[in-house]
XYZ file of C-alpha atoms in Angstrom:
458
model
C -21.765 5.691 -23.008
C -18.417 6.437 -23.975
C -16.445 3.444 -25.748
C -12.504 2.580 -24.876
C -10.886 1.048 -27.589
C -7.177 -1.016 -27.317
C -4.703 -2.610 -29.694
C -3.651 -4.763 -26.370
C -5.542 -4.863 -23.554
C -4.407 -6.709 -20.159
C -6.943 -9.348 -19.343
C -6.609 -12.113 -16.097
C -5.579 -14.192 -18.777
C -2.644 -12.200 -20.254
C -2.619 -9.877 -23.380
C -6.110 -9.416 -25.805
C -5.306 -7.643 -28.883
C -7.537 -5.534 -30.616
C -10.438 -5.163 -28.085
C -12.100 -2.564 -25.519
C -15.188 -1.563 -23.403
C -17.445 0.391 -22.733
C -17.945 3.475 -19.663
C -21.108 4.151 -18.464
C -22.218 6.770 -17.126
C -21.239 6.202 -13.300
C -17.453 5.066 -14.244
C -17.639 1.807 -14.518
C -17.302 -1.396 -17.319
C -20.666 -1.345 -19.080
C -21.865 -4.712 -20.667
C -20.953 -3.406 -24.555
C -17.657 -4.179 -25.705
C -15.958 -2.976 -28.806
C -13.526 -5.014 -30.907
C -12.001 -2.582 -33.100
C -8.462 -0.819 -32.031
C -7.880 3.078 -31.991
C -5.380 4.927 -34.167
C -2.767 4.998 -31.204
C -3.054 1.157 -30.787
C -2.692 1.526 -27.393
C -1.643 -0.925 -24.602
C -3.884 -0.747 -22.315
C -3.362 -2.178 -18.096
C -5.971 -2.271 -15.161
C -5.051 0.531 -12.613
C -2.398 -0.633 -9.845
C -3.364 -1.167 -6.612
C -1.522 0.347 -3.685
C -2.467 -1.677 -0.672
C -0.317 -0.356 2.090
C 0.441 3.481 1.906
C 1.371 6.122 5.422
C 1.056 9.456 3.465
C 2.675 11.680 6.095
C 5.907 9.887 5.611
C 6.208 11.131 2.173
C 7.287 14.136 4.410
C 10.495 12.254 6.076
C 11.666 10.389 2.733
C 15.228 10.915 2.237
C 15.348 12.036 6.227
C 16.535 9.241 7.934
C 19.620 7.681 6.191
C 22.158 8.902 8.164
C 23.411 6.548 11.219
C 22.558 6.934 14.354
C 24.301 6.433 17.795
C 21.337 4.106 20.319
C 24.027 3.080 22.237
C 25.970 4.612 25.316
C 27.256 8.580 24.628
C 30.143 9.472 23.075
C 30.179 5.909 21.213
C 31.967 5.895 17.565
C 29.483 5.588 14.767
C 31.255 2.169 13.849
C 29.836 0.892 17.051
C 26.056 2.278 15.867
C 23.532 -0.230 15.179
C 20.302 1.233 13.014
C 17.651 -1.016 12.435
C 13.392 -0.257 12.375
C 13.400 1.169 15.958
C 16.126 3.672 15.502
C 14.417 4.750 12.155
C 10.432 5.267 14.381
C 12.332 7.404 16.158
C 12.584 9.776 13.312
C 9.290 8.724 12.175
C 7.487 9.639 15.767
C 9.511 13.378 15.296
C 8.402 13.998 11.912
C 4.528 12.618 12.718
C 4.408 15.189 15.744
C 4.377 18.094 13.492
C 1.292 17.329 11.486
C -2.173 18.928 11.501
C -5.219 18.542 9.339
C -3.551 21.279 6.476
C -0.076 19.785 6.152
C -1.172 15.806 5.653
C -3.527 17.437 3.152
C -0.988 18.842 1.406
C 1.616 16.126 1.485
C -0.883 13.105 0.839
C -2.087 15.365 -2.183
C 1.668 15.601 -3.119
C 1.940 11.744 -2.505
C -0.999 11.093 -4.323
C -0.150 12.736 -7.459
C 2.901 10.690 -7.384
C 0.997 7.715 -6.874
C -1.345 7.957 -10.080
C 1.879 9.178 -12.514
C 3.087 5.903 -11.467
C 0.150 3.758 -12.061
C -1.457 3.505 -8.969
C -4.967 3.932 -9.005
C -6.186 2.800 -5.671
C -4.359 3.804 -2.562
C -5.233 1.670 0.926
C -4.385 4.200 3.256
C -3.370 2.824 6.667
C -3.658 6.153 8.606
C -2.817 6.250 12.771
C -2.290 9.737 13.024
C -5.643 10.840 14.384
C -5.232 13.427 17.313
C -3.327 16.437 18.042
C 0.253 15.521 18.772
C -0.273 16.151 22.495
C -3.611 13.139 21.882
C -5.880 15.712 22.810
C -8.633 15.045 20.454
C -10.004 17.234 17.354
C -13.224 19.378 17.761
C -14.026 16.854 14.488
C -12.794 13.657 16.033
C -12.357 12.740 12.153
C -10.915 15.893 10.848
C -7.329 13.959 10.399
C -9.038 11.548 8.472
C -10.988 13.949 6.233
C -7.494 15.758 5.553
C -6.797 12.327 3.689
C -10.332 12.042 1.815
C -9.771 15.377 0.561
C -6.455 14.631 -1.022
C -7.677 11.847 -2.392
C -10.800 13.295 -3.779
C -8.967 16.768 -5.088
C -6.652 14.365 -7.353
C -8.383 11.491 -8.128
C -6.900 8.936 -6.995
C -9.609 6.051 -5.295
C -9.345 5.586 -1.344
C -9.807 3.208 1.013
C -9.424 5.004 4.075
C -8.010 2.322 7.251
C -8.598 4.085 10.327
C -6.175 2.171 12.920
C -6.841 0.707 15.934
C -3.271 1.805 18.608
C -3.964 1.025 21.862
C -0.655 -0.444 23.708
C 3.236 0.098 23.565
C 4.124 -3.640 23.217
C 2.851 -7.746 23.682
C 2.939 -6.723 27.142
C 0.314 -4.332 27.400
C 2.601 -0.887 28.418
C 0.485 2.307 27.792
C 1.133 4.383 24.640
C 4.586 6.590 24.973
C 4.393 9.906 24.622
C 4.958 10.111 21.391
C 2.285 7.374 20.694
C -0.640 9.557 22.382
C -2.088 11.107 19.106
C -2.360 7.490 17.725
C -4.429 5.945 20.795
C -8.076 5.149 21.076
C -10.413 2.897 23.059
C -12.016 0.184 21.175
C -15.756 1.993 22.196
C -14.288 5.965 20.531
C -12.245 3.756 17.467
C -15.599 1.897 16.641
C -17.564 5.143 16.236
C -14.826 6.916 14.648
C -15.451 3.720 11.766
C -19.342 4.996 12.069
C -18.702 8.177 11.332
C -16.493 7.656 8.583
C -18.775 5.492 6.873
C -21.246 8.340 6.405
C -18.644 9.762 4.018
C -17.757 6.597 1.825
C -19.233 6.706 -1.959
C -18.030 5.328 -5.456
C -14.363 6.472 -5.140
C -14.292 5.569 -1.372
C -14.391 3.308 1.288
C -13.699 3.135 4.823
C -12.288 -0.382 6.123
C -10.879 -1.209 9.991
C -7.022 -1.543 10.468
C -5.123 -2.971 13.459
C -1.682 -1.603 14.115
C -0.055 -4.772 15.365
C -0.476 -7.428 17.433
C 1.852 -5.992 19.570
C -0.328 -2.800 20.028
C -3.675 -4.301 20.103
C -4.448 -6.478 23.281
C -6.464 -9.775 22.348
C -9.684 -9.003 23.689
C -9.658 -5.634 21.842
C -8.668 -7.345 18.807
C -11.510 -9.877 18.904
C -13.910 -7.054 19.980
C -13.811 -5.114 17.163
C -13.450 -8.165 14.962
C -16.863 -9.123 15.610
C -18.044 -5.722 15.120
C -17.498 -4.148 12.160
C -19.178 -4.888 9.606
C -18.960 -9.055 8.135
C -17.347 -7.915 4.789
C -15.183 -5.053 5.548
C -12.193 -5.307 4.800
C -9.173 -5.964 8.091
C -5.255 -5.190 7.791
C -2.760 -5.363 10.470
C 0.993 -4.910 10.200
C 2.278 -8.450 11.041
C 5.646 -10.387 12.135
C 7.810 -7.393 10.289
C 10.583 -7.545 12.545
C 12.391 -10.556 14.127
C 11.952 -8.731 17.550
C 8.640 -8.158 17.477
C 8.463 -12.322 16.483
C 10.422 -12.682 19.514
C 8.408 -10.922 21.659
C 4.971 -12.356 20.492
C 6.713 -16.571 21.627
C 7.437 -14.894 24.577
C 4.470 -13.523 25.498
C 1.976 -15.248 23.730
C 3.632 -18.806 23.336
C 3.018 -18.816 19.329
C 5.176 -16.519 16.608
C 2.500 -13.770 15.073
C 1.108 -15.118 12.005
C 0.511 -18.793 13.992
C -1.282 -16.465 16.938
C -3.607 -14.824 14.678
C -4.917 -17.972 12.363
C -5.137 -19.754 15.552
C -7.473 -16.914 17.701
C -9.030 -14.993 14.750
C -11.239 -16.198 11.346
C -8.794 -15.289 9.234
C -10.425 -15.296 5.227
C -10.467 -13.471 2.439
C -11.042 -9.816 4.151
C -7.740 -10.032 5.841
C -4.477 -8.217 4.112
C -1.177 -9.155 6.363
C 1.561 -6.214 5.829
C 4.878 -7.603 5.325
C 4.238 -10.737 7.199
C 8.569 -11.160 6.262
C 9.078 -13.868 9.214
C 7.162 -17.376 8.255
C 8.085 -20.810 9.520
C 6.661 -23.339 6.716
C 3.568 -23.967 8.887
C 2.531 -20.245 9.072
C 3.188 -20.144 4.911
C 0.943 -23.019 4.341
C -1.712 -21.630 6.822
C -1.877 -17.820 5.740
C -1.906 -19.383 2.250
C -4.488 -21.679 2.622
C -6.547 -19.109 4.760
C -7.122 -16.888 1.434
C -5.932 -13.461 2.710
C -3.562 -11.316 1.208
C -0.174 -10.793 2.257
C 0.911 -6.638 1.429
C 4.525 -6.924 0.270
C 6.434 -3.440 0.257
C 9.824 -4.577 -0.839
C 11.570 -1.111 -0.736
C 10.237 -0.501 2.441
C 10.951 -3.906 3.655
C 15.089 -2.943 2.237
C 14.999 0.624 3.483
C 14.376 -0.959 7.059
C 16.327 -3.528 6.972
C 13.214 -5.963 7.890
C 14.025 -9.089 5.751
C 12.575 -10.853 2.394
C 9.535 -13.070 2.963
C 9.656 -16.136 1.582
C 7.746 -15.694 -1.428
C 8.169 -18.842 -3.578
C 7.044 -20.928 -0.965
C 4.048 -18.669 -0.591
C 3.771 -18.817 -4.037
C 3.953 -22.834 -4.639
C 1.199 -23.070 -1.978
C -1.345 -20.406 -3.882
C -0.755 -17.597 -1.880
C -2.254 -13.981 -2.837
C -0.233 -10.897 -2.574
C 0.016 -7.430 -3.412
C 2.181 -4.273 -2.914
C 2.459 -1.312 -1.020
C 4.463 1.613 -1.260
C 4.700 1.845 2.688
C 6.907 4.655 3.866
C 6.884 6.094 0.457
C 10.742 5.939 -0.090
C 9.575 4.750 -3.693
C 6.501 5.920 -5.235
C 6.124 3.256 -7.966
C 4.868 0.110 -8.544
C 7.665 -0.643 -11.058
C 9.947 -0.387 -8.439
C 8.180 -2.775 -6.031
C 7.755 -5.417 -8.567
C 10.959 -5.114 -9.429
C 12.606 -5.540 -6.045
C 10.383 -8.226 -4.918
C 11.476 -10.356 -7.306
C 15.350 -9.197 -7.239
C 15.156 -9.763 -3.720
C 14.389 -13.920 -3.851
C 17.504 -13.346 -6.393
C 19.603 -12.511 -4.334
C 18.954 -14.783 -1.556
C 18.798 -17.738 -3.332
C 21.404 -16.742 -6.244
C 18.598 -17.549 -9.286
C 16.837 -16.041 -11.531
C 13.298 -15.825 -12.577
C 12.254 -16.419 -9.431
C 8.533 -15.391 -9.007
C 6.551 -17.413 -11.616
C 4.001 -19.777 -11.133
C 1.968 -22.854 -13.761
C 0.385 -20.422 -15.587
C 3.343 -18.031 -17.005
C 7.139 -18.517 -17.587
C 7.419 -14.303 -17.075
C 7.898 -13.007 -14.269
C 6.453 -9.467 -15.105
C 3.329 -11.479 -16.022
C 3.253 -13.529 -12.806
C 3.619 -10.248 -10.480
C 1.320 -8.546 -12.218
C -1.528 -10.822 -12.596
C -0.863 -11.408 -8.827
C -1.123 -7.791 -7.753
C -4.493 -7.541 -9.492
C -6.335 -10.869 -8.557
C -5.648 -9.472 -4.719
C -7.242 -6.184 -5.678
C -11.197 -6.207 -5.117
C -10.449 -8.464 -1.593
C -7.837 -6.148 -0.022
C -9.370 -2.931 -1.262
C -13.118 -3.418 -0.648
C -13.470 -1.534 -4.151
C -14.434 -3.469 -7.776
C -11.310 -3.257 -9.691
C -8.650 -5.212 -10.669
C -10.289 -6.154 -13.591
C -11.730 -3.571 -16.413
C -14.690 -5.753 -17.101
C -18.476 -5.179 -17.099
C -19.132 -3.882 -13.376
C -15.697 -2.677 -11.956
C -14.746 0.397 -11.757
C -12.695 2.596 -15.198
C -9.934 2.112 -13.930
C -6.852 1.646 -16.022
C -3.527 3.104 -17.315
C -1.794 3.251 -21.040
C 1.733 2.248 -21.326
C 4.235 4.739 -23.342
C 4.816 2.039 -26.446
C 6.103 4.828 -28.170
C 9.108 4.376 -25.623
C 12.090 3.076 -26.430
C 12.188 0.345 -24.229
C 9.178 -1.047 -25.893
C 10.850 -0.745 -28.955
C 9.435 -4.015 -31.167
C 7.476 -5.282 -27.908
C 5.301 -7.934 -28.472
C 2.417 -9.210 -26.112
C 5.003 -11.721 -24.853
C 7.391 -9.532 -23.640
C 5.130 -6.279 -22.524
C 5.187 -6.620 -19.235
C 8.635 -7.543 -18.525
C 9.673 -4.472 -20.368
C 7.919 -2.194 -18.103
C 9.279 -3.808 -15.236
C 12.462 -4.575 -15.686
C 14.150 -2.344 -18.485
C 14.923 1.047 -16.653
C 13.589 3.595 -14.379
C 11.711 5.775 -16.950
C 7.877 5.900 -16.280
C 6.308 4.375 -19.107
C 3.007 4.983 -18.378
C 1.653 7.472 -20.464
C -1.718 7.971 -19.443
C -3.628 7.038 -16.309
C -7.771 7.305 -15.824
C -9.827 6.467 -12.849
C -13.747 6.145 -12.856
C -13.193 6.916 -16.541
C -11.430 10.170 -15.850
C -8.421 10.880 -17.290
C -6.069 12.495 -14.467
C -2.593 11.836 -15.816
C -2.022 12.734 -19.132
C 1.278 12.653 -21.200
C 3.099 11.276 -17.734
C 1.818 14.399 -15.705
C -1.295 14.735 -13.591
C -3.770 17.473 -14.469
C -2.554 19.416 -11.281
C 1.004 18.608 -11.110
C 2.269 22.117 -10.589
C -0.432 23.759 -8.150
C 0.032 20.529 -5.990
C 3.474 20.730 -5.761
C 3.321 24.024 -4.863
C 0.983 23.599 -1.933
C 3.550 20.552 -0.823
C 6.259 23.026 -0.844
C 5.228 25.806 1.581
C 3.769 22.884 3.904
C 6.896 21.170 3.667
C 8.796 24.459 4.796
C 6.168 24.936 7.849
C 6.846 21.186 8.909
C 10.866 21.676 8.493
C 10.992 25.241 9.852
């Protein structure tokens, strides 16, 4: 039994000084606990979850900022208009060129990222699962076991959410081209689930994803719904665009979010990505339902998708966490940050995000993103208390942007005072994997990411 000691640790509560726990021998919160602080007095934070993550676009980050003409040839670039569907385009180039070997190496690459950060826990929402032509893998699954691996080899926890792709749009068009290597009946996606399941263990589990509702007929939705199993965890990319909100009234007389509390028993298991485009009805009513909504604020920016409505959300006891989404950020800082700078600037106040039980707003986001953690993730963290998982990270106080810091203003220092990562050391399952800001394989990944990187660009 190995014994954690903290000067501050982060409780659902806020800040505990001078206590700990204990690690037994699987990697998780033993019953002990320890009141005595180390020499370091260190501060001391459950690991971050990640709830909405597409490795391979690690690959394309940076790639797809320059404008684009989708209008008729030979038109000036003033007369461009990018928005999401100009950017898949890119996206549907870039995912052609992966195999089992390269997402290994660049979810590796990602992942490493991830756990520098403070991300602990990565909900992988992974579509990619054929060859780019869709013919199909002698291991129907090998895409998927690219992603294990890379989560495995660096130690980052995985919940792996094989998606269901089945349809181009609301009205049922077959999968482009481009789309086949995504595509699966709901009979071949259900035993792909199966087969997957064989795999899961402490540091994994395997949960069901839906694309969209725009890519997943009713009936199929509803099928597969009532199959897996009664507690696994169900995410779907929902009402991101105001397009796709279009479509779904026209096509389904109801706006997305409306649609799917009205035809599916939406709880606690479901996680809502972006979900940016509420009336007030469909705020009170995903609130109220108990899922989580998977915010990805520099994703949402990058795109140009909108800012959900979160004080509303918030006033009615909505849950919520992040994602890093397209990975054109890689921190949890960063998505914190902008989620609350976004409500800023559309309503032109401050301090924004904070709810009855803290003025901060560090504090609010934070206890937020962990209370959504075990629900979204299907995995016992969130909390490092007797039964969930080691998980946790320890802040750089010897920073100088926690220069004097006090339990009152912790966490709003490592939110908002920089872009330095201040954490110092991150452990998972009661393994340390970061160390000194760098993880334990740092160079040998990045490496690997490099000459896969060249093979995908070449």
């Amino acid at each position: 039994m190995q014994t954690i000691d903290a000067a501050m640790l982060w409780t659902p509560a806020g800040w505990r000084g001078d206590a700990g726990f204990d690690i037994d021998a699987n990697g998780r919160i033993g019953a002990g606990e320890r009141a005595e602080p180390t020499a370091s007095g260190s501060w001391i934070v459950p690991g971050i979850p990640n709830l909405h993550s597409h490795a391979f676009q690690r690959a394309m980050a940076g790639l797809a900022e320059r404008r684009t003409l989708d209008g008729a040839a030979g038109a000036a670039p003033r007369d461009a208009h990018d928005s999401f569907w100009t950017w898949r385009e890119t996206m549907y180039r870039m995912a052609a060129r992966f195999d089992p070997d390269s997402l290994h190496a660049v979810a590796e690459q990602l992942y490493v990222e991830m756990l520098e950060a403070g991300y602990t826990t990565v909900c992988e929402f992974h579509y990619l699962h054929h060859a780019a032509d869709g013919s199909r893998y002698a291991d129907p699954a090998a895409m998927s076991r690219a992603l294990i691996r890379a989560a495995r080899d660096t130690g980052i926890r995985l919940t792996l959410l094989p998606v269901l792709y089945m349809s181009g749009g609301f009205d049922g068009r077959p999968l482009g081209e481009r789309q086949r290597r995504f595509g699966h009946g709901v009979d071949e996606f259900l035993a792909l689930i199966d087969n997957l399941c064989a795999d899961e263990g402490d540091a994994l589990r395997i949960g069901c994803a839906l694309h969209s509702l725009r890519a997943v007929p009713p009936e199929a939705l509803r099928e597969v719904v009532a199959a897996v199993p009664r507690d696994m965890p169900l995410h779907i990319h929902i009402a991101e665009q105001v397009g796709e909100v279009q479509d779904c009234l026209a096509l389904r007389g109801a706006r997305p979010v409306e649609w799917l509390l009205a035809n599916a028993e939406v709880d606690a298991r479901w996680t809502l990505v972006h979900a940016t485009h509420l009336d007030a009805v469909e705020v009170q009513g995903l609130a109220h339902s108990g899922a989580t909504v998977a915010l990805c604020p520099t994703t949402e920016a990058n795109l140009g998708d909108g800012l959900f409505p979160l004080r509303d959300y918030l006033e009615a006891g909505g849950a919520f966490g992040i994602g890093s989404d397209s990975q054109i950020s890689v921190s949890p800082v960063e998505e914190l940050r902008w989620l609350e700078y976004g409500q800023r600037l559309a309503t032109r106040h401050r301090n924004v995000a904070v709810d009855g039980d803290s003025h901060s707003v560090g504090e609010t986001l934070l206890r937020g993103t962990l209370a959504s953690a075990g629900a979204a993730t299907w995995q016992a963290i969130g909390k490092l208390e007797a039964g969930h998982c080691a998980d946790w990270i320890v802040l750089d106080t010897d920073a100088p942007q926690f220069a004097g810091v006090g339990g009152g203003d912790a966490v709003d220092r490592w939110i908002f005072s920089g872009n330095r990562n201040l954490v110092r050391e991150v452990h998972v399952g009661g393994k340390r994997v970061v160390a000194e800001g760098r993880h334990v394989d740092r160079d040998a990944t990045a490496a690997r990411y490099r000459d896969a990187m060249q093979r995908l660009l070449g």
